[in-house]
Coordinates of C-alpha atoms in Angstrom, one line a residue:
Chain A
M16 CA 5.9 11.5 -32.9
T17 CA 3.2 14.0 -31.9
R18 CA 4.5 13.3 -28.2
R19 CA 7.9 14.2 -29.2
R20 CA 6.9 17.5 -30.8
L21 CA 4.8 18.3 -27.9
A22 CA 8.0 17.8 -25.8
A23 CA 10.0 20.0 -28.2
A24 CA 7.3 22.8 -27.9
G25 CA 7.4 22.5 -24.1
L26 CA 11.1 22.8 -24.3
G27 CA 10.8 25.8 -26.7
L28 CA 8.1 27.5 -24.6
F29 CA 10.3 27.1 -21.5
L30 CA 13.2 28.5 -23.2
L31 CA 11.3 31.7 -24.5
L32 CA 9.5 32.1 -21.3
P33 CA 12.1 34.4 -19.7
L34 CA 11.7 36.9 -22.4
L35 CA 8.1 37.0 -22.0
L36 CA 8.0 37.1 -18.2
Q37 CA 10.8 39.5 -17.6
N38 CA 11.5 37.9 -14.4
A39 CA 15.0 37.9 -13.2
Y40 CA 15.0 34.6 -11.3
L41 CA 13.4 32.8 -14.1
T42 CA 15.9 34.2 -16.5
H43 CA 18.7 33.4 -14.5
M44 CA 17.4 29.7 -14.2
A45 CA 17.0 29.6 -18.0
I46 CA 20.6 30.9 -18.6
L47 CA 21.9 28.0 -16.4
S48 CA 19.9 25.6 -18.1
L49 CA 21.2 26.7 -21.5
L50 CA 24.9 26.9 -20.3
W51 CA 24.3 23.3 -19.2
V52 CA 22.7 22.5 -22.5
V53 CA 26.1 23.6 -24.4
L54 CA 28.2 21.5 -21.8
G55 CA 25.8 18.5 -22.0
V56 CA 25.8 18.7 -25.9
S57 CA 29.6 19.1 -26.0
W58 CA 30.2 16.3 -23.7
N59 CA 27.8 14.1 -25.6
L60 CA 29.6 14.5 -29.0
L61 CA 32.9 12.9 -27.3
G62 CA 31.6 10.8 -24.6
G63 CA 28.2 9.7 -25.8
Y64 CA 28.5 9.4 -29.7
T65 CA 32.2 8.7 -30.0
G66 CA 32.4 6.6 -26.9
Q67 CA 35.4 8.4 -25.1
V68 CA 34.4 9.0 -21.7
S69 CA 36.3 12.2 -20.5
Y70 CA 36.5 13.1 -17.0
G71 CA 38.7 16.2 -18.1
H72 CA 36.3 18.7 -19.6
A73 CA 36.7 20.9 -16.6
A74 CA 40.2 21.6 -18.1
F75 CA 38.6 23.0 -21.3
F76 CA 36.1 24.9 -19.3
G77 CA 38.6 26.3 -17.0
V78 CA 41.0 27.4 -19.9
G79 CA 38.0 28.9 -21.9
A80 CA 37.1 31.0 -18.9
Y81 CA 40.5 32.1 -17.9
T82 CA 41.5 33.0 -21.5
T83 CA 38.8 35.6 -21.4
G84 CA 39.4 36.6 -17.9
L85 CA 42.9 37.3 -18.4
L86 CA 42.3 39.3 -21.6
V87 CA 40.0 41.4 -20.0
Q88 CA 42.4 42.0 -17.1
A89 CA 45.0 42.8 -19.8
G90 CA 42.8 45.7 -20.9
L91 CA 40.2 44.2 -23.5
P92 CA 37.1 46.1 -22.9
P93 CA 34.2 44.5 -21.2
L94 CA 32.0 44.5 -24.5
L95 CA 34.7 42.9 -26.5
A96 CA 35.2 40.5 -23.8
W97 CA 32.3 38.7 -25.7
S98 CA 35.0 37.6 -28.4
G99 CA 36.3 35.7 -25.6
L100 CA 33.6 33.1 -26.6
L101 CA 35.5 32.5 -29.7
L102 CA 39.1 32.9 -28.2
G103 CA 38.1 30.9 -25.1
G104 CA 36.8 28.2 -27.4
L105 CA 40.2 28.4 -29.7
A106 CA 42.2 28.3 -26.5
A107 CA 40.4 25.1 -25.2
M108 CA 41.0 23.6 -28.6
V109 CA 44.7 24.0 -28.3
V110 CA 44.8 22.4 -24.8
A111 CA 42.5 19.6 -26.3
A112 CA 45.0 19.0 -29.1
V113 CA 47.5 18.3 -26.1
V114 CA 45.2 16.4 -24.3
G115 CA 44.3 14.3 -27.2
W116 CA 47.9 13.6 -28.2
I117 CA 48.7 12.2 -24.7
C118 CA 45.3 10.6 -24.0
F119 CA 44.2 8.9 -27.3
R120 CA 46.8 6.3 -27.0
L121 CA 44.7 4.9 -24.1
R122 CA 41.6 3.4 -24.1
G123 CA 38.3 3.1 -21.9
A124 CA 39.0 3.6 -18.2
Y125 CA 42.7 4.4 -18.8
F126 CA 41.7 7.3 -21.1
A127 CA 39.1 8.5 -18.7
L128 CA 41.7 8.6 -15.8
A129 CA 44.2 10.3 -18.0
T130 CA 41.9 13.1 -18.7
L131 CA 41.1 13.4 -15.3
A132 CA 44.8 13.6 -14.2
L133 CA 45.3 16.2 -16.9
A134 CA 42.4 18.4 -15.7
E135 CA 43.7 18.2 -12.1
V136 CA 47.3 19.1 -13.1
L137 CA 45.9 22.2 -15.1
R138 CA 44.0 23.2 -11.9
L139 CA 47.0 23.0 -9.9
V140 CA 48.8 25.0 -12.4
A141 CA 46.0 27.5 -12.3
V142 CA 46.2 27.8 -8.3
N143 CA 50.0 28.0 -8.3
W144 CA 51.1 30.0 -11.5
T145 CA 50.0 33.2 -9.4
R146 CA 51.8 35.6 -11.7
L147 CA 49.6 34.6 -14.6
T148 CA 46.5 33.6 -13.0
G149 CA 46.2 35.6 -9.8
G150 CA 46.0 31.9 -8.2
A151 CA 43.4 31.3 -5.6
E152 CA 42.3 34.9 -5.6
G153 CA 40.7 34.3 -9.1
V154 CA 39.6 36.7 -11.8
L155 CA 37.1 39.4 -11.4
I156 CA 35.7 41.3 -14.2
I157 CA 32.9 43.8 -14.4
P158 CA 30.2 42.3 -16.5
A159 CA 29.3 44.3 -19.7
F160 CA 25.6 44.3 -19.1
T161 CA 23.4 44.4 -16.3
E162 CA 20.2 43.5 -18.2
K163 CA 19.9 39.6 -17.9
A164 CA 18.1 39.5 -21.3
W165 CA 21.3 40.1 -23.3
F166 CA 22.9 37.3 -21.6
Y167 CA 20.0 35.0 -22.2
L168 CA 19.9 35.8 -25.9
I169 CA 23.7 35.1 -26.1
V170 CA 23.8 31.9 -24.3
L171 CA 20.7 30.9 -26.4
A172 CA 22.7 31.4 -29.5
L173 CA 25.6 29.6 -28.2
A174 CA 23.4 26.6 -27.1
A175 CA 21.8 26.7 -30.6
A176 CA 25.3 26.9 -32.4
A177 CA 26.5 23.8 -30.4
F178 CA 23.2 21.7 -30.8
L179 CA 23.1 22.5 -34.5
S180 CA 26.9 21.8 -35.2
V181 CA 26.8 18.6 -33.2
D182 CA 23.6 17.4 -35.0
A183 CA 25.5 18.3 -38.4
V184 CA 28.4 16.6 -37.8
M185 CA 26.4 13.5 -36.5
K186 CA 24.5 13.4 -39.8
S187 CA 27.6 13.7 -41.8
R188 CA 30.3 11.0 -42.7
A189 CA 32.4 11.8 -39.7
G190 CA 29.4 11.2 -37.4
Y191 CA 29.2 7.5 -38.7
Y192 CA 32.9 7.3 -38.0
F193 CA 32.3 8.3 -34.5
L194 CA 29.5 5.7 -33.8
A195 CA 31.8 3.0 -35.3
I196 CA 34.7 4.1 -33.2
R197 CA 32.2 3.7 -30.2
E198 CA 30.9 0.4 -31.2
D199 CA 34.3 -1.3 -32.0
E200 CA 37.5 0.9 -32.3
D201 CA 39.6 -2.0 -33.8
C202 CA 37.0 -2.8 -36.2
A203 CA 36.6 0.8 -37.4
E204 CA 40.3 0.9 -37.9
S205 CA 40.4 -2.3 -39.8
L206 CA 37.7 -0.6 -42.2
G207 CA 40.2 2.1 -43.0
I208 CA 39.0 4.8 -40.4
D209 CA 41.7 6.7 -39.0
T210 CA 40.5 6.4 -35.5
R211 CA 42.9 8.4 -33.8
R212 CA 42.2 11.5 -36.2
Y213 CA 38.4 11.2 -35.7
K214 CA 38.7 10.9 -32.1
L215 CA 40.7 14.2 -32.1
Y216 CA 38.1 15.9 -34.4
A217 CA 35.2 14.8 -31.8
L218 CA 37.5 16.1 -29.0
L219 CA 38.4 19.3 -30.6
L220 CA 34.7 20.2 -31.4
S221 CA 33.7 19.1 -27.9
A222 CA 36.2 21.2 -26.4
F223 CA 35.5 24.3 -28.3
F224 CA 32.0 24.7 -27.1
T225 CA 33.2 23.8 -23.6
G226 CA 35.8 26.4 -23.8
A227 CA 33.1 28.9 -25.1
A228 CA 30.8 27.8 -22.3
G229 CA 33.6 28.8 -19.8
S230 CA 34.1 32.0 -21.3
F231 CA 30.3 32.7 -21.1
Y232 CA 30.3 31.6 -17.6
L233 CA 32.9 34.2 -16.7
N234 CA 31.1 37.1 -18.7
Y235 CA 27.9 36.3 -16.9
L236 CA 28.9 35.8 -13.5
G237 CA 32.0 38.1 -13.7
F238 CA 34.2 36.1 -11.0
I239 CA 36.3 32.8 -11.4
D240 CA 38.7 31.0 -9.5
P241 CA 40.7 27.8 -10.3
N242 CA 38.8 25.8 -7.9
I243 CA 35.6 26.8 -9.4
V244 CA 36.2 26.5 -13.2
F245 CA 38.6 23.7 -13.1
S246 CA 36.8 21.6 -10.7
V247 CA 36.3 17.8 -11.7
P248 CA 33.5 17.2 -9.4
N249 CA 31.5 20.4 -10.4
V250 CA 32.2 20.7 -13.9
S251 CA 33.2 17.3 -15.5
I252 CA 31.2 15.0 -13.5
M253 CA 28.2 17.3 -13.6
M254 CA 28.5 17.4 -17.5
I255 CA 28.5 13.7 -17.5
L256 CA 25.5 13.7 -15.3
V257 CA 23.6 16.0 -17.5
T258 CA 24.3 13.9 -20.5
M259 CA 23.6 10.4 -18.7
L260 CA 20.4 12.1 -16.9
G261 CA 18.8 12.9 -20.3
G262 CA 20.5 10.1 -22.3
A263 CA 24.1 9.6 -23.5
A264 CA 24.3 9.4 -27.4
T265 CA 20.7 10.5 -28.1
R266 CA 20.1 13.8 -29.8
W267 CA 17.6 15.6 -27.3
G268 CA 19.3 13.8 -24.1
P269 CA 21.7 16.5 -23.3
P270 CA 19.1 19.5 -23.4
V271 CA 16.5 17.7 -21.7
G272 CA 19.1 16.6 -18.9
A273 CA 20.4 20.0 -18.7
V274 CA 16.9 21.6 -18.0
V275 CA 16.0 18.7 -15.6
F276 CA 19.4 18.9 -13.8
T277 CA 19.2 22.7 -13.3
L278 CA 15.7 22.6 -12.0
V279 CA 16.2 19.8 -9.6
S280 CA 19.4 21.1 -8.2
E281 CA 17.9 24.3 -7.8
A282 CA 15.0 22.8 -6.0
F283 CA 17.1 20.9 -3.9
R284 CA 19.3 24.0 -2.8
A285 CA 16.2 26.1 -2.2
W286 CA 14.0 23.5 -0.3
V287 CA 16.8 21.2 1.6
G288 CA 19.6 23.8 2.1
T289 CA 22.6 22.4 3.9
G290 CA 23.2 18.9 2.6
H291 CA 21.2 19.2 -0.4
L292 CA 23.8 17.4 -2.2
V293 CA 23.1 14.1 -0.3
F294 CA 19.7 14.2 -2.3
F295 CA 21.2 15.0 -5.4
G296 CA 23.8 12.1 -5.1
A297 CA 20.7 9.8 -4.3
L298 CA 18.9 10.9 -7.3
I299 CA 22.0 10.3 -9.5
I300 CA 22.0 6.7 -7.8
A301 CA 18.3 6.2 -8.5
I302 CA 18.9 7.2 -12.0
V303 CA 21.8 5.0 -13.0
I304 CA 19.9 2.0 -11.4
F305 CA 16.6 2.7 -12.6
F306 CA 17.2 4.6 -16.0
P307 CA 20.3 3.6 -17.1
H308 CA 19.7 5.0 -20.7
G309 CA 18.6 8.5 -19.3
I310 CA 15.3 10.2 -19.9
V311 CA 15.2 10.3 -23.4
G312 CA 17.1 7.1 -24.1
T313 CA 14.6 5.1 -22.0
L314 CA 11.5 6.9 -23.8
E315 CA 12.9 6.2 -27.1
E316 CA 13.7 2.4 -26.2
R317 CA 10.1 2.1 -25.1
A318 CA 8.7 3.5 -28.4
R319 CA 11.1 1.3 -30.4
R320 CA 9.7 -1.8 -28.2
A321 CA 6.1 -0.6 -28.9
A322 CA 6.8 -0.3 -32.5
R323 CA 8.1 -3.7 -32.7
A324 CA 5.1 -5.2 -30.8
Chain B
M136 CA 85.0 11.6 3.1
E137 CA 84.7 14.5 5.2
L138 CA 81.6 16.6 5.1
T139 CA 81.1 20.4 5.9
P140 CA 78.3 21.1 8.3
Q141 CA 76.5 22.6 5.4
Q142 CA 76.8 19.4 3.4
A143 CA 75.8 17.4 6.4
G144 CA 72.6 19.5 6.8
Q145 CA 71.6 18.7 3.2
V146 CA 72.2 15.0 3.5
E147 CA 70.3 15.1 6.7
L148 CA 67.3 16.9 4.9
L149 CA 67.6 14.4 2.1
A150 CA 67.4 11.5 4.4
Q151 CA 64.6 12.9 6.3
V152 CA 62.5 13.6 3.4
L153 CA 63.1 9.8 2.0
I154 CA 62.0 8.7 5.5
A155 CA 58.8 10.8 5.5
G156 CA 58.1 9.7 2.0
L157 CA 58.5 6.1 2.7
L158 CA 56.4 6.1 5.9
L159 CA 53.6 8.1 3.9
G160 CA 54.1 5.7 1.0
G161 CA 53.2 2.6 3.3
L162 CA 49.9 4.3 4.0
Y163 CA 49.3 5.0 0.3
S164 CA 49.9 1.4 -0.6
L165 CA 47.4 0.4 1.6
I166 CA 44.9 2.8 -0.1
G167 CA 46.1 1.3 -3.3
L168 CA 45.8 -2.3 -2.5
G169 CA 42.0 -1.9 -1.8
M170 CA 41.7 -0.1 -4.9
S171 CA 43.6 -2.5 -7.2
L172 CA 41.7 -5.5 -5.6
I173 CA 38.4 -4.0 -6.8
M174 CA 39.7 -2.9 -10.1
G175 CA 41.2 -6.4 -11.0
V176 CA 38.0 -8.3 -10.0
M177 CA 35.2 -5.8 -10.8
R178 CA 36.9 -3.9 -13.7
I179 CA 35.6 -0.7 -12.4
I180 CA 37.2 2.5 -11.1
N181 CA 35.6 3.2 -7.5
L182 CA 35.6 6.9 -7.3
A183 CA 34.1 6.6 -4.0
H184 CA 37.3 4.9 -2.5
G185 CA 38.6 8.1 -0.5
E186 CA 35.1 8.9 0.6
L187 CA 34.9 5.3 2.3
M188 CA 38.1 6.1 3.7
M189 CA 36.7 9.4 5.2
V190 CA 33.7 7.3 6.9
A191 CA 36.6 5.1 8.6
M192 CA 38.4 8.2 9.8
Y193 CA 35.1 9.5 11.4
A194 CA 34.4 6.2 12.9
A195 CA 38.0 6.2 14.5
F196 CA 37.4 9.8 15.5
W197 CA 33.9 9.1 17.4
A198 CA 35.3 5.9 18.6
F199 CA 38.1 8.0 20.5
T200 CA 35.8 10.8 21.3
A201 CA 32.8 9.1 22.6
W202 CA 34.4 5.9 24.3
G203 CA 38.2 7.0 24.6
L204 CA 39.0 4.1 22.4
D205 CA 42.4 4.3 20.8
P206 CA 42.5 4.2 17.0
Y207 CA 44.7 1.3 17.1
A208 CA 42.5 -0.5 19.3
A209 CA 39.6 0.3 17.3
L210 CA 41.0 -0.8 14.0
P211 CA 39.8 -4.4 13.8
G212 CA 36.3 -3.2 14.6
V213 CA 36.3 -0.4 12.2
M214 CA 37.6 -2.7 9.4
A215 CA 34.8 -5.3 10.2
V216 CA 32.1 -2.4 9.9
M217 CA 33.7 -1.1 6.6
F218 CA 33.8 -4.6 5.3
L219 CA 30.0 -4.9 5.9
L220 CA 29.5 -1.4 4.4
G221 CA 31.4 -2.5 1.3
V222 CA 29.5 -5.7 0.8
G223 CA 26.2 -3.8 1.2
V224 CA 27.1 -1.1 -1.3
E225 CA 28.2 -3.9 -3.8
R226 CA 25.0 -5.9 -3.0
G227 CA 22.6 -2.9 -3.0
L228 CA 23.9 -0.5 -5.6
L229 CA 26.6 -1.8 -7.7
R230 CA 25.3 -5.2 -8.5
P231 CA 22.1 -4.1 -10.3
V232 CA 24.2 -1.6 -12.4
M233 CA 26.7 -4.2 -13.3
K234 CA 24.1 -6.3 -14.8
A235 CA 22.2 -3.7 -16.7
E236 CA 23.1 -3.1 -20.2
A237 CA 24.0 0.6 -20.9
V238 CA 25.5 2.6 -23.9
L239 CA 28.5 3.5 -21.9
P240 CA 30.3 1.3 -19.5
Q241 CA 30.6 4.3 -17.4
N242 CA 27.4 4.1 -15.4
Q243 CA 29.1 2.2 -12.4
V244 CA 31.8 4.8 -12.2
L245 CA 29.1 7.5 -12.1
L246 CA 27.3 5.5 -9.3
T247 CA 30.6 5.4 -7.3
V248 CA 30.9 9.3 -8.0
A249 CA 27.2 9.8 -6.5
L250 CA 27.9 7.4 -3.7
G251 CA 31.0 9.8 -2.8
L252 CA 28.7 12.9 -3.1
V253 CA 26.1 11.1 -0.8
L254 CA 28.8 10.0 1.7
S255 CA 30.8 13.4 2.0
N256 CA 27.6 15.5 2.2
L257 CA 25.9 13.3 4.6
A258 CA 29.1 13.6 6.7
Q259 CA 28.9 17.3 6.5
V260 CA 25.1 17.3 7.6
L261 CA 25.7 14.9 10.5
F262 CA 29.2 16.0 11.8
S263 CA 29.5 19.8 10.2
A264 CA 32.1 21.0 8.0
D265 CA 34.5 21.6 10.9
Y266 CA 38.2 20.4 10.7
R267 CA 38.9 17.8 13.5
S268 CA 41.7 15.8 14.7
V269 CA 42.1 12.7 16.8
P270 CA 43.9 14.1 19.9
V271 CA 46.0 11.1 20.7
E272 CA 48.9 11.8 23.2
Y273 CA 51.6 10.3 20.9
A274 CA 50.5 12.2 17.9
T275 CA 53.6 14.3 17.8
K276 CA 55.9 11.8 19.3
A277 CA 59.0 10.8 17.5
L278 CA 62.0 8.5 17.8
Y279 CA 65.4 10.0 17.0
W280 CA 68.4 8.1 15.5
D281 CA 71.4 9.9 16.0
L282 CA 74.3 8.9 13.6
E283 CA 77.7 10.2 12.3
V284 CA 78.2 10.6 8.7
G285 CA 81.4 12.0 7.3
G286 CA 82.6 13.3 10.6
Q287 CA 79.3 15.3 11.2
P288 CA 76.6 14.4 13.7
L289 CA 73.1 13.7 12.0
S290 CA 69.9 13.3 13.8
L291 CA 66.8 11.7 11.9
S292 CA 63.4 11.5 13.4
F293 CA 60.7 9.1 12.8
S294 CA 57.2 9.9 13.8
V295 CA 55.8 7.3 16.0
P296 CA 52.1 7.1 14.6
S297 CA 53.5 7.2 11.1
L298 CA 56.1 4.3 11.9
V299 CA 53.2 2.2 13.6
A300 CA 50.9 3.0 10.5
F301 CA 53.7 1.8 8.2
G302 CA 54.2 -1.5 10.3
I303 CA 50.5 -2.2 10.5
A304 CA 50.3 -1.4 6.7
F305 CA 52.8 -3.8 6.0
L306 CA 51.4 -6.6 7.9
L307 CA 48.0 -6.1 6.5
G308 CA 49.6 -5.8 2.9
A309 CA 51.5 -9.2 3.8
G310 CA 48.4 -10.7 5.2
L311 CA 46.3 -9.9 2.1
F312 CA 49.1 -11.3 0.0
L313 CA 49.1 -14.8 1.9
F314 CA 45.2 -14.8 1.7
L315 CA 45.3 -14.4 -2.0
R316 CA 48.1 -17.0 -2.4
R317 CA 47.2 -19.7 0.1
T318 CA 43.6 -19.9 1.0
D319 CA 40.7 -21.5 -1.4
L320 CA 38.7 -18.1 -1.1
G321 CA 41.9 -16.2 -2.0
R322 CA 42.5 -18.4 -5.0
A323 CA 38.8 -18.1 -6.2
L324 CA 39.2 -14.4 -6.0
R325 CA 42.1 -14.5 -8.2
A326 CA 40.5 -16.8 -10.7
T327 CA 37.6 -14.3 -10.8
A328 CA 39.9 -11.5 -11.6
Q329 CA 41.7 -13.5 -14.5
D330 CA 38.7 -14.8 -16.3
R331 CA 35.4 -14.2 -14.7
R332 CA 33.4 -16.7 -17.0
A333 CA 35.9 -19.5 -16.8
A334 CA 36.0 -19.0 -13.0
A335 CA 32.1 -19.4 -13.1
L336 CA 32.4 -22.6 -15.2
L337 CA 34.7 -24.2 -12.7
G338 CA 32.3 -23.7 -10.0
V339 CA 33.4 -20.4 -8.4
D340 CA 30.6 -18.2 -7.2
T341 CA 31.6 -15.1 -8.8
D342 CA 28.8 -13.0 -7.6
H343 CA 29.9 -13.9 -4.1
M344 CA 33.7 -13.1 -4.9
T345 CA 32.6 -9.7 -6.2
A346 CA 30.8 -8.9 -3.0
V347 CA 33.9 -10.2 -1.0
T348 CA 36.2 -8.0 -3.1
F349 CA 34.4 -5.0 -2.5
G350 CA 34.1 -5.6 1.2
L351 CA 38.0 -6.3 1.5
G352 CA 38.7 -3.2 -0.6
T353 CA 36.8 -0.9 1.7
A354 CA 38.1 -2.6 5.0
L355 CA 41.6 -2.0 3.6
V356 CA 41.0 1.6 2.7
G357 CA 39.1 1.8 6.1
A358 CA 42.2 0.6 7.9
A359 CA 44.3 3.3 5.9
G360 CA 41.8 5.9 7.4
V361 CA 42.2 4.8 10.9
L362 CA 45.9 4.8 10.7
L363 CA 45.9 8.1 9.1
A364 CA 43.5 9.6 12.0
P365 CA 46.2 10.3 14.5
V366 CA 48.4 12.2 12.0
Y367 CA 45.9 13.9 9.7
Y368 CA 43.0 16.1 10.2
L369 CA 39.7 15.0 8.9
Y370 CA 36.6 17.0 7.3
P371 CA 33.7 15.7 5.3
Q372 CA 35.4 16.5 1.9
V373 CA 38.8 14.9 2.9
G374 CA 38.2 11.7 0.7
G375 CA 38.5 13.2 -2.7
Q376 CA 42.0 13.7 -2.7
F377 CA 42.7 10.2 -1.5
T378 CA 40.3 8.8 -4.3
Q379 CA 42.6 10.5 -6.8
K380 CA 45.9 9.1 -5.1
A381 CA 44.3 5.7 -5.2
F382 CA 43.9 5.6 -8.9
V383 CA 47.2 6.9 -9.4
I384 CA 48.7 4.3 -7.2
T385 CA 46.8 1.5 -8.9
I386 CA 47.9 2.6 -12.3
L387 CA 51.6 3.0 -11.3
G388 CA 51.5 -0.6 -10.0
G389 CA 49.6 -2.0 -12.9
L390 CA 46.0 -3.0 -12.8
G391 CA 45.3 -5.8 -10.4
D392 CA 48.9 -6.2 -9.4
I393 CA 49.1 -6.6 -5.7
P394 CA 52.7 -6.1 -5.1
G395 CA 52.7 -3.4 -7.8
A396 CA 50.2 -1.5 -5.8
V397 CA 52.5 -1.7 -2.8
L398 CA 55.5 -0.2 -5.0
G399 CA 52.9 2.3 -6.5
G400 CA 52.1 3.6 -3.2
L401 CA 55.8 4.0 -2.0
V402 CA 56.7 5.7 -5.3
L403 CA 53.8 8.2 -4.8
G404 CA 54.8 8.7 -1.3
L405 CA 58.4 9.5 -2.2
A406 CA 57.5 11.5 -5.2
E407 CA 55.2 13.8 -3.1
S408 CA 57.8 14.1 -0.4
L409 CA 60.8 14.8 -2.4
G410 CA 58.7 17.2 -4.7
S411 CA 57.3 19.4 -1.9
A412 CA 60.7 19.5 -0.4
Y413 CA 62.9 20.3 -3.4
V414 CA 60.6 21.8 -6.0
S415 CA 57.5 23.3 -4.7
L416 CA 55.0 22.7 -2.1
G417 CA 52.1 23.9 -4.1
Y418 CA 52.7 21.6 -6.8
K419 CA 52.8 18.5 -4.3
D420 CA 49.8 16.8 -5.7
A421 CA 50.8 17.6 -9.4
F422 CA 53.9 15.4 -9.1
G423 CA 51.9 12.1 -8.7
F424 CA 49.7 13.2 -11.7
V425 CA 52.7 13.7 -13.9
I426 CA 54.2 10.5 -13.0
F427 CA 50.8 8.7 -13.3
L428 CA 50.5 10.3 -17.0
L429 CA 54.0 9.2 -17.9
V430 CA 53.5 5.7 -16.6
L431 CA 50.0 5.4 -18.4
V432 CA 51.6 6.4 -21.7
F433 CA 55.0 4.9 -21.6
M434 CA 54.4 1.8 -19.4
P435 CA 50.7 1.2 -19.4
R436 CA 51.3 -2.2 -17.7
G437 CA 52.7 -0.4 -14.6
L438 CA 56.1 -0.1 -13.2
L439 CA 56.6 -3.8 -12.9
G440 CA 55.1 -4.6 -16.3
R441 CA 52.8 -7.2 -15.0
G442 CA 49.2 -5.5 -14.9
R443 CA 46.7 -5.5 -17.6
A444 CA 47.2 -3.0 -20.4
G445 CA 44.3 -0.8 -21.8

């Protein structure tokens, strides 16, 4: 238990460090980490706890980013663009309702592939519907702040909101339903759980925070294009990776995964340069083979085994 | 019925579009066959399928550039190498993961994603991100078929490398079909796909079958890569789009349904060709996905209704 507290304290220190150090680079790293915390936590709710593995979360991320971007281009003042965090999340929920309506007829690999296909269709629409989205040229806005600390505080609040919401949901009755659906959907249904409705609830909450994260991404970096924010490899797959790295269906897995993911990918980028993704891919392979439960999952299992012995 | 020159032009366009779609569909079938085989026996989505194809395309490119070896001559060699690569990947990477218990059954899929990432970026480091093509002299050769419809002369063209690719894809598909139906190894493979445990009980070495399956699937998609090399350009990230096409084809055909995969490939080829000619070129890749979603929702056993349902 003390070890876990120590880990939590370390994590907290890392997260507060940027405010203490006032170092732009470190702050940037912390912001990216927290953005991935939001994404990992969101994916974990649907993919980890509820067992509905989605390859389509790029769709929600992209819709969140584009909602905000288009509103700003339509004349929403930059500072108000932060309301996009909410609007982007809501827009992502609308898309998620449609995705759920189509995809929740399907299970397992079929569900995963259907979400992937929908995300790709949305990407193609965003590329081709140039009158709405500007197509491959993307959307450029002027960020509201130049001071990174503001972004840091906002994404910290977003990450905390996502983490605490998912935590609260998982402690509620719905959380137990989610787990039951993951373990055996037919069995859950036979016990009277409206599985499609509860899967949809998990999807909607997951999509909301993913959309909000997309909106934050635009506000922070000031530029998006369809091939960045709707990218299945760079968004959906990396969200899965963050969750798996930390440990799917664990409470602290996604946050730990997000921090490790951000630092490792940055280190590879800085030290290896071209082809750093080769090492990154090799790292994923090593994790999948040697730590199938992720960092937190493996530690928890060891602790459980030790307690039993 | 007499046609005006304008109508004849439209007929010619439609016929040309259908021809292009079918020829492309033949290649797609070959990509889909490998994927369907792997899905049927191993129950995993191989998201590195297109990247493995990219490896074969580079192999054909280098065989041509370094030794002047024609892609069609290099085909058997590349297929053999791809088979060994597939067996190696299965033995070294997939097998340990298939056996480990995990919360989610998605670890193998994630592994194939990572493999794809490694392959495409390795290609970028080794061969640079340049677009390349295999400059065979028959790359743009075509056969023409002149005919008369409704009193108007029509001329239809058939690209030679596409025709050859279609023919070889057909032969490989037929060969695979016969192999699965007529040989002991093929029967053992099908038994493993049907019921792994029962097959093991009856003395089939299912681990061996899994390795053979992944090897065969890789060799088939490798063949598709070699056949595509003369008519397409190649670059390290070329594989991703074909991975997506592969799973679209497989679902269209029905999981593990070999003739279905052929049909799925032809349907996808036609859909892309018709869609880009008559609707919009930009949405070309979306047509496949839309058909895919419709089939997935309304005909989950595939177009022939014989695959496994979710």
